[in-house]
Amino acid sequence: MNQGKRPVPDLGIPQNTIEILNKYKFVFQKKFGQNFLIDPHVLDKIIKAADISEEDFVLEIGPGIGTMTQYLAASARQVAAIEIDHALIPILQDTLKEYGNVKIIQGDVLKTDLRQIACDMNGGEPVKVVANLPYYITTPILMGIFESHVPVKSITVMVQKEVADRMQAGPGTKDYGALSLAVQYYAKPYVAANVPPNCFMPRPQVESSVVNLSVYKEPPVQVKDERLLFAVIRASFNQRRKTLQNGLNHAPGLGISKELTVGILEDMGLLASVRGEALTLSQFAELSNRLSDALA
Ligand code: SAM
């Protein structure tokens, strides 16, 4: 930011948030995962982790009453903030009225064409995504951004701590799974801070973490068929206690026999009894490339 320079009034201060909530008689909607940040130090940490400068175009998902939006607007060139809750729009128009570089968009992020926004508002150049995410749709939001190839430089998000742990887990650990591999295919994850429930209003029942995902220009592994790679990954983790050959064999629509998988695993120097959780991303890439050749 304008590091250290705080917005006035700073909605990160609980009294100011309470004042706005009372002024508009705002009723929290649990179904929208509404937990508003009320800690300026955490807000500073998010801005720092996102490394926002005056050149950046920031896409914020779920601005709430505009707390983080104020911090982003003070640091970035332009901010577009997408909020689903109609009741929050007049509040945002009030709390953000001093900022000429914020566009508020009412809508469901899962139904919004983010590529189009990046195209229209940032000339198709990579944007930075920053959000205190609604936890009920963390994975669909992130996978939607990755899979629809929105031009993105980095994604800095508050997520459930458990989800952050899964994002950065490696093979052989209990947290390693389809989410770890999907995230690590597209980006390099880094946990910038752990955040306790008392930094939010109302308090969530879970611990949270700020994760920075630095998005790769090119994936770290070469894959012939991305859809097959992710289908293979999902099938391998569907039933964790199953061997990889069984998981793939039982995956509907894939049509992969046990013999084919075992033959490929042998060629790769892996045991027929190996489980999905033992394979690295590059081993999954090799497996899916070999399957792609065999199924062609
Ligand atoms: N950014 C604010 C903050 O940090 O105080 C609010 C964060 S709150 C955890 C999540 C926000 O996302 C809420 O404002 C909620 O209404 C909004 N939201 C929930 N589902 C959404 C969706 N599908 N599309 C856009 N916004 C959504």
Coordinates of C-alpha atoms and ligand atoms in Angstrom, one line a residue:
M1 CA 0.0 0.0 0.0
N2 CA 0.7 3.3 0.7
Q3 CA 2.0 0.9 3.4
G4 CA 0.9 1.8 6.9
K5 CA -1.6 4.3 5.6
R6 CA -5.0 3.2 6.8
P7 CA -8.4 4.1 5.3
V8 CA -10.6 6.7 7.1
P9 CA -12.8 5.5 8.6
D10 CA -11.0 2.1 8.8
L11 CA -13.6 -0.6 8.6
G12 CA -11.0 -3.0 9.9
I13 CA -11.6 -1.5 13.3
P14 CA -14.5 -3.4 14.9
Q15 CA -16.4 -0.2 16.1
N16 CA -16.5 1.1 12.6
T17 CA -17.8 -2.1 11.2
I18 CA -20.5 -2.2 13.9
E19 CA -21.5 1.3 13.1
I20 CA -22.0 0.5 9.4
L21 CA -23.9 -2.7 10.2
N22 CA -26.2 -0.8 12.5
K23 CA -26.7 2.1 10.1
Y24 CA -28.0 -0.3 7.4
K25 CA -29.6 -2.8 9.8
F26 CA -27.5 -5.4 8.0
V27 CA -28.5 -9.0 8.6
F28 CA -25.7 -11.6 8.1
Q29 CA -26.5 -14.3 5.6
K30 CA -25.0 -17.6 6.7
K31 CA -25.7 -19.1 3.3
F32 CA -23.2 -16.6 1.7
G33 CA -20.4 -17.4 4.1
Q34 CA -20.3 -13.9 5.5
N35 CA -17.6 -13.4 8.1
F36 CA -16.2 -9.9 7.9
L37 CA -12.6 -9.1 8.8
I38 CA -12.2 -6.8 11.8
D39 CA -8.4 -6.8 12.2
P40 CA -6.2 -4.1 10.5
H41 CA -3.1 -6.2 11.1
V42 CA -4.5 -9.1 9.2
L43 CA -5.6 -6.7 6.4
D44 CA -2.1 -5.3 6.2
K45 CA -0.7 -8.9 5.9
I46 CA -3.1 -9.7 3.1
I47 CA -2.1 -6.6 1.1
K48 CA 1.6 -7.4 1.7
A49 CA 1.2 -11.0 0.7
A50 CA -0.6 -9.9 -2.5
D51 CA 2.2 -7.5 -3.2
I52 CA -0.2 -4.9 -4.6
S53 CA 1.3 -1.9 -6.4
E54 CA -0.1 1.1 -8.2
E55 CA 0.2 -0.8 -11.5
D56 CA -2.1 -3.6 -10.4
F57 CA -5.6 -4.4 -11.4
V58 CA -7.2 -6.3 -8.6
L59 CA -10.2 -8.6 -8.8
E60 CA -11.9 -8.9 -5.3
I61 CA -14.4 -11.7 -4.7
G62 CA -17.0 -11.0 -2.0
P63 CA -16.1 -7.5 -0.8
G64 CA -18.7 -7.6 2.0
I65 CA -19.0 -4.1 3.4
G66 CA -15.8 -3.1 1.6
T67 CA -13.3 -3.5 4.4
M68 CA -10.5 -5.1 2.3
T69 CA -11.7 -3.2 -0.7
Q70 CA -10.7 0.1 0.9
Y71 CA -7.2 -1.3 1.6
L72 CA -6.9 -2.6 -2.0
A73 CA -8.1 0.6 -3.5
A74 CA -5.5 2.6 -1.6
S75 CA -2.7 0.4 -3.1
A76 CA -3.9 -0.7 -6.5
R77 CA -4.5 1.2 -9.8
Q78 CA -8.0 -0.3 -10.2
V79 CA -10.2 -2.7 -8.2
A80 CA -13.3 -4.6 -9.5
A81 CA -15.3 -6.2 -6.6
I82 CA -17.9 -8.9 -7.2
E83 CA -20.6 -9.3 -4.5
I84 CA -23.6 -11.6 -4.6
D85 CA -25.6 -10.1 -1.8
H86 CA -27.9 -7.3 -3.1
A87 CA -28.2 -5.9 0.5
L88 CA -24.5 -5.1 0.5
I89 CA -24.5 -3.0 -2.7
P90 CA -25.8 0.3 -1.2
I91 CA -23.4 -0.2 1.7
L92 CA -20.5 -0.6 -0.6
Q93 CA -21.5 2.5 -2.6
D94 CA -21.4 4.3 0.7
T95 CA -18.2 2.9 2.2
L96 CA -16.2 3.2 -1.0
K97 CA -17.5 6.5 -2.2
E98 CA -14.1 8.2 -1.6
Y99 CA -12.4 5.8 -4.0
G100 CA -12.7 6.6 -7.7
N101 CA -10.8 3.4 -8.7
V102 CA -13.4 0.8 -7.5
K103 CA -16.0 -0.8 -9.7
I104 CA -18.7 -2.7 -7.7
I105 CA -20.3 -5.6 -9.6
Q106 CA -23.4 -7.3 -8.2
G107 CA -23.4 -11.0 -9.2
D108 CA -22.4 -14.6 -8.4
V109 CA -18.7 -15.0 -9.1
L110 CA -19.3 -18.6 -10.2
K111 CA -21.6 -17.3 -13.0
T112 CA -19.4 -14.3 -13.9
D113 CA -17.2 -14.3 -16.9
L114 CA -13.9 -13.3 -15.2
R115 CA -12.0 -13.5 -18.5
Q116 CA -14.3 -10.9 -19.9
I117 CA -13.7 -8.6 -16.9
A118 CA -9.9 -9.0 -17.3
C119 CA -10.3 -8.3 -21.0
D120 CA -12.7 -5.3 -20.7
M121 CA -11.1 -3.6 -17.7
N122 CA -7.4 -4.6 -17.9
G123 CA -6.9 -5.1 -21.7
G124 CA -6.5 -8.9 -21.2
E125 CA -3.4 -8.4 -19.1
P126 CA -3.0 -10.6 -16.0
V127 CA -4.9 -9.5 -12.9
K128 CA -4.3 -10.1 -9.2
V129 CA -7.1 -11.9 -7.4
V130 CA -7.5 -11.0 -3.7
A131 CA -10.3 -12.3 -1.5
N132 CA -11.5 -13.3 1.9
L133 CA -13.4 -16.2 0.3
P134 CA -16.8 -17.5 1.1
Y135 CA -15.6 -20.9 2.4
Y136 CA -18.6 -22.9 1.1
I137 CA -17.3 -22.4 -2.5
T138 CA -13.5 -22.1 -2.1
T139 CA -12.7 -25.0 -4.4
P140 CA -15.2 -24.2 -7.2
I141 CA -14.0 -20.5 -7.3
L142 CA -10.3 -21.4 -7.5
M143 CA -10.7 -24.2 -10.0
G144 CA -13.0 -22.0 -12.1
I145 CA -10.3 -19.4 -12.3
F146 CA -7.6 -21.9 -13.2
E147 CA -9.6 -24.0 -15.6
S148 CA -11.2 -21.1 -17.6
H149 CA -7.7 -19.7 -18.0
V150 CA -8.5 -16.2 -16.7
P151 CA -5.2 -14.2 -17.1
V152 CA -4.0 -14.1 -13.5
K153 CA -0.7 -13.2 -12.0
S154 CA -1.5 -14.3 -8.4
I155 CA -4.3 -15.3 -6.2
T156 CA -4.1 -14.2 -2.5
V157 CA -7.0 -15.6 -0.5
M158 CA -8.2 -16.2 3.0
V159 CA -9.3 -19.9 3.2
Q160 CA -10.1 -22.4 5.9
K161 CA -6.7 -23.5 7.4
E162 CA -7.4 -27.1 6.6
V163 CA -7.8 -26.2 2.9
A164 CA -4.6 -24.2 3.0
D165 CA -2.8 -27.2 4.4
R166 CA -4.2 -29.4 1.6
M167 CA -3.1 -26.9 -1.1
Q168 CA 0.6 -27.1 -0.1
A169 CA 0.7 -30.8 0.9
G170 CA 3.2 -33.2 -0.8
P171 CA 3.0 -36.9 -1.6
G172 CA 2.6 -39.4 1.3
T173 CA 1.0 -36.9 3.7
K174 CA -2.5 -37.1 5.1
D175 CA -3.5 -33.8 3.5
Y176 CA -2.2 -34.7 0.0
G177 CA -5.0 -35.1 -2.5
A178 CA -6.7 -33.9 -5.7
L179 CA -6.8 -30.3 -4.5
S180 CA -3.0 -30.3 -3.7
L181 CA -2.3 -31.6 -7.2
A182 CA -4.7 -29.2 -9.0
V183 CA -3.4 -26.2 -7.2
Q184 CA 0.3 -27.2 -7.7
Y185 CA -0.3 -27.8 -11.4
Y186 CA -1.3 -24.2 -11.8
A187 CA 0.5 -22.3 -9.1
K188 CA 3.1 -22.2 -6.3
P189 CA 1.3 -22.0 -3.0
Y190 CA 2.6 -20.2 0.1
V191 CA 0.9 -19.7 3.4
A192 CA 1.4 -16.1 4.4
A193 CA -0.5 -16.1 7.8
N194 CA -2.7 -18.1 10.0
V195 CA -5.7 -16.2 11.3
P196 CA -7.8 -17.1 14.4
P197 CA -11.6 -16.8 14.5
N198 CA -11.6 -13.7 16.6
C199 CA -10.4 -11.6 13.6
F200 CA -13.8 -12.0 12.0
M201 CA -17.4 -10.8 12.7
P202 CA -19.2 -13.1 13.2
R203 CA -16.5 -15.6 14.3
P204 CA -16.2 -18.7 12.0
Q205 CA -16.0 -22.1 13.7
V206 CA -12.7 -22.8 12.0
E207 CA -9.2 -21.5 11.8
S208 CA -8.2 -19.6 8.7
S209 CA -5.1 -19.0 6.6
V210 CA -4.0 -16.5 4.0
V211 CA -2.5 -18.3 1.0
N212 CA -0.7 -16.7 -1.9
L213 CA -0.8 -18.7 -5.1
S214 CA 1.8 -17.5 -7.6
V215 CA 0.3 -18.6 -10.9
Y216 CA 2.7 -20.3 -13.4
K217 CA 3.0 -19.0 -16.9
E218 CA 3.4 -22.6 -18.0
P219 CA 2.5 -25.6 -15.8
P220 CA 5.6 -27.3 -14.2
V221 CA 4.8 -30.6 -16.0
Q222 CA 4.0 -31.3 -19.7
V223 CA 0.6 -32.9 -20.2
K224 CA -1.0 -34.1 -23.4
D225 CA -4.6 -34.0 -22.1
E226 CA -5.3 -31.9 -19.0
R227 CA -8.8 -33.3 -18.7
L228 CA -7.5 -36.8 -18.6
L229 CA -4.8 -35.8 -16.0
F230 CA -7.5 -34.4 -13.7
A231 CA -9.9 -37.3 -14.3
V232 CA -7.0 -39.7 -13.4
I233 CA -6.1 -37.7 -10.3
R234 CA -9.8 -37.5 -9.1
A235 CA -10.2 -41.3 -9.7
S236 CA -7.0 -42.1 -7.8
F237 CA -8.2 -40.2 -4.7
N238 CA -11.9 -41.1 -4.8
Q239 CA -11.4 -44.0 -2.5
R240 CA -8.2 -43.3 -0.6
R241 CA -7.6 -46.9 0.6
K242 CA -7.9 -48.4 -2.9
T243 CA -4.8 -49.1 -5.0
L244 CA -4.4 -46.8 -8.0
Q245 CA -5.2 -49.6 -10.4
N246 CA -8.5 -50.2 -8.7
G247 CA -9.4 -46.6 -8.4
L248 CA -8.8 -46.1 -12.2
N249 CA -10.6 -49.3 -13.1
H250 CA -13.7 -48.3 -11.1
A251 CA -13.8 -44.7 -12.4
P252 CA -17.0 -44.4 -14.6
G253 CA -16.4 -43.3 -18.1
L254 CA -12.6 -43.6 -18.1
G255 CA -12.4 -47.2 -19.5
I256 CA -9.0 -48.0 -18.0
S257 CA -8.4 -51.7 -17.4
K258 CA -6.3 -52.9 -14.5
E259 CA -3.9 -54.6 -16.9
L260 CA -3.2 -51.3 -18.7
T261 CA -2.6 -49.4 -15.5
V262 CA -0.3 -52.1 -14.1
G263 CA 1.7 -52.3 -17.3
I264 CA 2.3 -48.6 -17.3
L265 CA 3.1 -48.5 -13.6
E266 CA 5.7 -51.2 -14.2
D267 CA 7.2 -49.3 -17.0
M268 CA 7.4 -46.3 -14.7
G269 CA 9.2 -48.4 -12.0
L270 CA 6.2 -48.4 -9.7
L271 CA 4.6 -51.3 -7.9
A272 CA 1.2 -52.6 -9.0
S273 CA 0.0 -52.0 -5.4
V274 CA 0.9 -48.3 -5.3
R275 CA -1.8 -45.9 -4.1
G276 CA -2.5 -42.5 -5.6
E277 CA -1.2 -40.6 -2.5
A278 CA 2.3 -41.9 -3.2
L279 CA 2.6 -40.3 -6.7
T280 CA 4.1 -36.9 -7.4
L281 CA 2.6 -34.4 -9.8
S282 CA 5.2 -35.3 -12.5
Q283 CA 4.4 -39.1 -12.0
F284 CA 0.7 -38.3 -12.5
A285 CA 1.6 -36.4 -15.6
E286 CA 3.6 -39.3 -17.0
L287 CA 0.9 -41.8 -16.1
S288 CA -1.8 -39.7 -17.8
N289 CA 0.4 -39.1 -20.9
R290 CA 1.0 -42.8 -21.2
L291 CA -2.7 -43.5 -20.8
S292 CA -3.5 -40.9 -23.4
D293 CA -1.2 -42.7 -25.9
A294 CA -2.7 -46.1 -25.0
L295 CA -6.3 -44.9 -25.3
A296 CA -5.8 -43.0 -28.5
Ligands
SAM1 N1 -14.3 -9.2 2.0 C1 -15.1 -9.1 3.2 C2 -14.3 -9.1 4.4 O1 -13.1 -9.5 4.3 O2 -14.7 -8.6 5.4 C3 -16.2 -10.2 3.2 C4 -15.7 -11.6 3.2 S1 -16.9 -12.8 3.5 C5 -15.9 -14.1 4.1 C6 -17.4 -13.4 1.9 C7 -18.1 -12.5 1.0 O3 -18.4 -13.2 -0.2 C8 -19.5 -12.0 1.5 O4 -19.6 -10.6 1.3 C9 -20.5 -12.8 0.7 O5 -21.7 -12.1 0.6 C10 -19.8 -12.9 -0.6 N2 -20.2 -14.0 -1.5 C11 -20.6 -15.2 -1.1 N3 -20.9 -16.0 -2.2 C12 -20.6 -15.3 -3.3 C13 -20.7 -15.5 -4.7 N4 -21.1 -16.7 -5.1 N5 -20.3 -14.6 -5.5 C14 -19.8 -13.3 -5.0 N6 -19.8 -13.1 -3.7 C15 -20.1 -14.0 -2.8

